[in-house]
Amino acid sequence: QVQLVESGGGLVQAGGSLRLSCAASGRTFSDYAMGWFRQAPGKEREFVASIRRSGISTYYADSVKGRFTISRDNAKNTGYLQMNSLKPEDTAVYYCAADLTDWRTAASPLNYDYWGQGTQVTVSS
């Protein structure tokens, strides 16, 4: 079992920054990959970024490349998503997720075993 709790969401103006955190408990954090997804009202959940358990390999959606940075601190059992140059289209509920295999395709939500409850990010224009 893995429990994931996101925090750090909020309201920010376009061009601003936020850092999301994902606190993990249960299984050893360094044993699994972690991903971030988001879901806007009326839209499907979409991939944002992921990081392998080692922290060396990262993957990003084209829409966030160069603006968002995913990272993890295995000693603190916490993952992060630094979001810079935010745009109104980034508005969504952001979810972190755990892939216990650490080798499945990062972008598919079907390949994640556990999910957090989500945190709202709203970017005003």
PDB file of C-alpha atoms in Angstrom:
ATOM      1  CA  GLN A   1       0.000   0.000   0.000  1.00  0.00           C
ATOM      2  CA  VAL A   2       1.087   3.527  -0.786  1.00  0.00           C
ATOM      3  CA  GLN A   3      -0.524   6.707   0.484  1.00  0.00           C
ATOM      4  CA  LEU A   4       0.080   9.940  -1.413  1.00  0.00           C
ATOM      5  CA  VAL A   5      -0.870  13.419  -0.251  1.00  0.00           C
ATOM      6  CA  GLU A   6      -0.455  16.454  -2.488  1.00  0.00           C
ATOM      7  CA  SER A   7      -0.074  20.019  -1.262  1.00  0.00           C
ATOM      8  CA  GLY A   8       1.013  23.396  -2.543  1.00  0.00           C
ATOM      9  CA  GLY A   9      -1.802  24.226  -4.906  1.00  0.00           C
ATOM     10  CA  GLY A  10      -3.493  27.600  -4.972  1.00  0.00           C
ATOM     11  CA  LEU A  11      -4.364  30.676  -6.971  1.00  0.00           C
ATOM     12  CA  VAL A  12      -1.608  32.430  -8.893  1.00  0.00           C
ATOM     13  CA  GLN A  13      -1.436  35.011 -11.647  1.00  0.00           C
ATOM     14  CA  ALA A  14      -0.228  34.129 -15.113  1.00  0.00           C
ATOM     15  CA  GLY A  15       3.558  34.137 -15.205  1.00  0.00           C
ATOM     16  CA  GLY A  16       3.808  33.145 -11.569  1.00  0.00           C
ATOM     17  CA  SER A  17       5.160  30.019  -9.912  1.00  0.00           C
ATOM     18  CA  LEU A  18       4.006  27.275  -7.576  1.00  0.00           C
ATOM     19  CA  ARG A  19       5.685  24.224  -6.123  1.00  0.00           C
ATOM     20  CA  LEU A  20       3.587  21.152  -5.524  1.00  0.00           C
ATOM     21  CA  SER A  21       4.631  18.496  -3.055  1.00  0.00           C
ATOM     22  CA  CYS A  22       3.619  14.856  -2.843  1.00  0.00           C
ATOM     23  CA  ALA A  23       4.225  13.254   0.541  1.00  0.00           C
ATOM     24  CA  ALA A  24       4.377   9.466   0.356  1.00  0.00           C
ATOM     25  CA  SER A  25       3.990   6.812   3.017  1.00  0.00           C
ATOM     26  CA  GLY A  26       3.629   3.062   3.130  1.00  0.00           C
ATOM     27  CA  ARG A  27       6.058   1.274   0.837  1.00  0.00           C
ATOM     28  CA  THR A  28       9.651   2.468   0.526  1.00  0.00           C
ATOM     29  CA  PHE A  29       9.512   5.643  -1.557  1.00  0.00           C
ATOM     30  CA  SER A  30      12.713   4.915  -3.475  1.00  0.00           C
ATOM     31  CA  ASP A  31      11.220   1.631  -4.749  1.00  0.00           C
ATOM     32  CA  TYR A  32       8.811   3.198  -7.230  1.00  0.00           C
ATOM     33  CA  ALA A  33       8.475   5.776  -9.965  1.00  0.00           C
ATOM     34  CA  MET A  34       6.313   8.821  -9.447  1.00  0.00           C
ATOM     35  CA  GLY A  35       4.228  10.845 -11.838  1.00  0.00           C
ATOM     36  CA  TRP A  36       2.168  14.019 -11.935  1.00  0.00           C
ATOM     37  CA  PHE A  37      -1.079  14.284 -13.874  1.00  0.00           C
ATOM     38  CA  ARG A  38      -3.709  16.978 -14.125  1.00  0.00           C
ATOM     39  CA  GLN A  39      -7.370  17.163 -14.951  1.00  0.00           C
ATOM     40  CA  ALA A  40      -9.295  20.252 -15.963  1.00  0.00           C
ATOM     41  CA  PRO A  41     -13.112  20.400 -15.807  1.00  0.00           C
ATOM     42  CA  GLY A  42     -14.670  18.469 -18.672  1.00  0.00           C
ATOM     43  CA  LYS A  43     -11.335  17.074 -19.822  1.00  0.00           C
ATOM     44  CA  GLU A  44      -9.543  13.778 -19.447  1.00  0.00           C
ATOM     45  CA  ARG A  45      -6.715  13.325 -17.014  1.00  0.00           C
ATOM     46  CA  GLU A  46      -3.464  14.163 -18.773  1.00  0.00           C
ATOM     47  CA  PHE A  47       0.174  13.386 -18.147  1.00  0.00           C
ATOM     48  CA  VAL A  48       2.383  16.207 -16.880  1.00  0.00           C
ATOM     49  CA  ALA A  49       5.699  14.700 -15.766  1.00  0.00           C
ATOM     50  CA  SER A  50       7.272  11.618 -14.241  1.00  0.00           C
ATOM     51  CA  ILE A  51      10.486  10.573 -12.577  1.00  0.00           C
ATOM     52  CA  ARG A  52      12.008   7.132 -12.147  1.00  0.00           C
ATOM     53  CA  ARG A  53      12.792   5.844  -8.682  1.00  0.00           C
ATOM     54  CA  SER A  54      16.488   6.726  -9.010  1.00  0.00           C
ATOM     55  CA  GLY A  55      15.630  10.324  -9.807  1.00  0.00           C
ATOM     56  CA  ILE A  56      17.876  10.239 -12.861  1.00  0.00           C
ATOM     57  CA  SER A  57      15.320   9.800 -15.648  1.00  0.00           C
ATOM     58  CA  THR A  58      12.538  12.335 -16.079  1.00  0.00           C
ATOM     59  CA  TYR A  59       9.800  12.764 -18.667  1.00  0.00           C
ATOM     60  CA  TYR A  60       7.605  15.736 -19.518  1.00  0.00           C
ATOM     61  CA  ALA A  61       4.558  16.534 -21.571  1.00  0.00           C
ATOM     62  CA  ASP A  62       5.379  18.890 -24.427  1.00  0.00           C
ATOM     63  CA  SER A  63       3.023  21.481 -22.987  1.00  0.00           C
ATOM     64  CA  VAL A  64       5.125  21.899 -19.839  1.00  0.00           C
ATOM     65  CA  LYS A  65       8.685  21.303 -21.074  1.00  0.00           C
ATOM     66  CA  GLY A  66      10.974  24.129 -20.075  1.00  0.00           C
ATOM     67  CA  ARG A  67       8.481  25.466 -17.515  1.00  0.00           C
ATOM     68  CA  PHE A  68       7.938  22.591 -15.063  1.00  0.00           C
ATOM     69  CA  THR A  69      10.546  20.544 -13.222  1.00  0.00           C
ATOM     70  CA  ILE A  70       9.870  17.248 -11.470  1.00  0.00           C
ATOM     71  CA  SER A  71      12.129  16.084  -8.668  1.00  0.00           C
ATOM     72  CA  ARG A  72      12.150  13.809  -5.658  1.00  0.00           C
ATOM     73  CA  ASP A  73      13.860  13.572  -2.301  1.00  0.00           C
ATOM     74  CA  ASN A  74      13.954   9.904  -1.397  1.00  0.00           C
ATOM     75  CA  ALA A  75      15.284  10.698   2.068  1.00  0.00           C
ATOM     76  CA  LYS A  76      12.171  12.790   2.778  1.00  0.00           C
ATOM     77  CA  ASN A  77       9.715  10.476   0.972  1.00  0.00           C
ATOM     78  CA  THR A  78       8.534  13.459  -1.020  1.00  0.00           C
ATOM     79  CA  GLY A  79       8.168  14.317  -4.666  1.00  0.00           C
ATOM     80  CA  TYR A  80       7.922  17.804  -6.125  1.00  0.00           C
ATOM     81  CA  LEU A  81       6.647  19.623  -9.170  1.00  0.00           C
ATOM     82  CA  GLN A  82       8.089  23.106  -9.624  1.00  0.00           C
ATOM     83  CA  MET A  83       5.861  25.071 -11.959  1.00  0.00           C
ATOM     84  CA  ASN A  84       7.131  28.320 -13.457  1.00  0.00           C
ATOM     85  CA  SER A  85       5.739  30.682 -16.080  1.00  0.00           C
ATOM     86  CA  LEU A  86       2.254  29.436 -15.350  1.00  0.00           C
ATOM     87  CA  LYS A  87      -0.485  29.966 -17.906  1.00  0.00           C
ATOM     88  CA  PRO A  88      -4.278  29.986 -17.520  1.00  0.00           C
ATOM     89  CA  GLU A  89      -4.395  26.708 -19.437  1.00  0.00           C
ATOM     90  CA  ASP A  90      -2.418  25.089 -16.613  1.00  0.00           C
ATOM     91  CA  THR A  91      -5.494  25.430 -14.399  1.00  0.00           C
ATOM     92  CA  ALA A  92      -6.513  21.975 -13.213  1.00  0.00           C
ATOM     93  CA  VAL A  93      -6.521  19.586 -10.303  1.00  0.00           C
ATOM     94  CA  TYR A  94      -3.037  18.108 -10.052  1.00  0.00           C
ATOM     95  CA  TYR A  95      -2.515  14.524  -8.905  1.00  0.00           C
ATOM     96  CA  CYS A  96       0.602  12.605  -7.992  1.00  0.00           C
ATOM     97  CA  ALA A  97       0.748   8.883  -8.637  1.00  0.00           C
ATOM     98  CA  ALA A  98       3.002   5.911  -7.950  1.00  0.00           C
ATOM     99  CA  ASP A  99       4.144   3.263 -10.453  1.00  0.00           C
ATOM    100  CA  LEU A 100       5.362   0.317  -8.442  1.00  0.00           C
ATOM    101  CA  THR A 101       7.124  -1.286 -11.407  1.00  0.00           C
ATOM    102  CA  ASP A 102       9.315   1.694 -12.338  1.00  0.00           C
ATOM    103  CA  TRP A 103       9.428   0.577 -15.990  1.00  0.00           C
ATOM    104  CA  ARG A 104       5.988   1.111 -17.512  1.00  0.00           C
ATOM    105  CA  THR A 105       5.271   3.868 -20.009  1.00  0.00           C
ATOM    106  CA  ALA A 106       5.263   7.030 -17.962  1.00  0.00           C
ATOM    107  CA  ALA A 107       2.534   8.942 -19.780  1.00  0.00           C
ATOM    108  CA  SER A 108      -0.361   6.537 -19.347  1.00  0.00           C
ATOM    109  CA  PRO A 109      -2.453   6.925 -16.198  1.00  0.00           C
ATOM    110  CA  LEU A 110      -3.318   3.234 -16.516  1.00  0.00           C
ATOM    111  CA  ASN A 111       0.271   2.390 -15.548  1.00  0.00           C
ATOM    112  CA  TYR A 112       0.040   3.874 -12.062  1.00  0.00           C
ATOM    113  CA  ASP A 113      -1.033   1.906  -9.048  1.00  0.00           C
ATOM    114  CA  TYR A 114      -1.782   4.555  -6.422  1.00  0.00           C
ATOM    115  CA  TRP A 115      -3.073   8.115  -6.572  1.00  0.00           C
ATOM    116  CA  GLY A 116      -3.315  11.074  -4.283  1.00  0.00           C
ATOM    117  CA  GLN A 117      -6.483  13.071  -3.743  1.00  0.00           C
ATOM    118  CA  GLY A 118      -5.346  16.019  -5.842  1.00  0.00           C
ATOM    119  CA  THR A 119      -4.631  19.699  -5.288  1.00  0.00           C
ATOM    120  CA  GLN A 120      -6.247  22.566  -7.170  1.00  0.00           C
ATOM    121  CA  VAL A 121      -4.100  24.937  -9.210  1.00  0.00           C
ATOM    122  CA  THR A 122      -5.792  28.011 -10.630  1.00  0.00           C
ATOM    123  CA  VAL A 123      -3.959  30.453 -12.874  1.00  0.00           C
ATOM    124  CA  SER A 124      -5.652  33.778 -13.488  1.00  0.00           C
ATOM    125  CA  SER A 125      -5.047  35.852 -16.602  1.00  0.00           C
TER     126      SER A 125
END
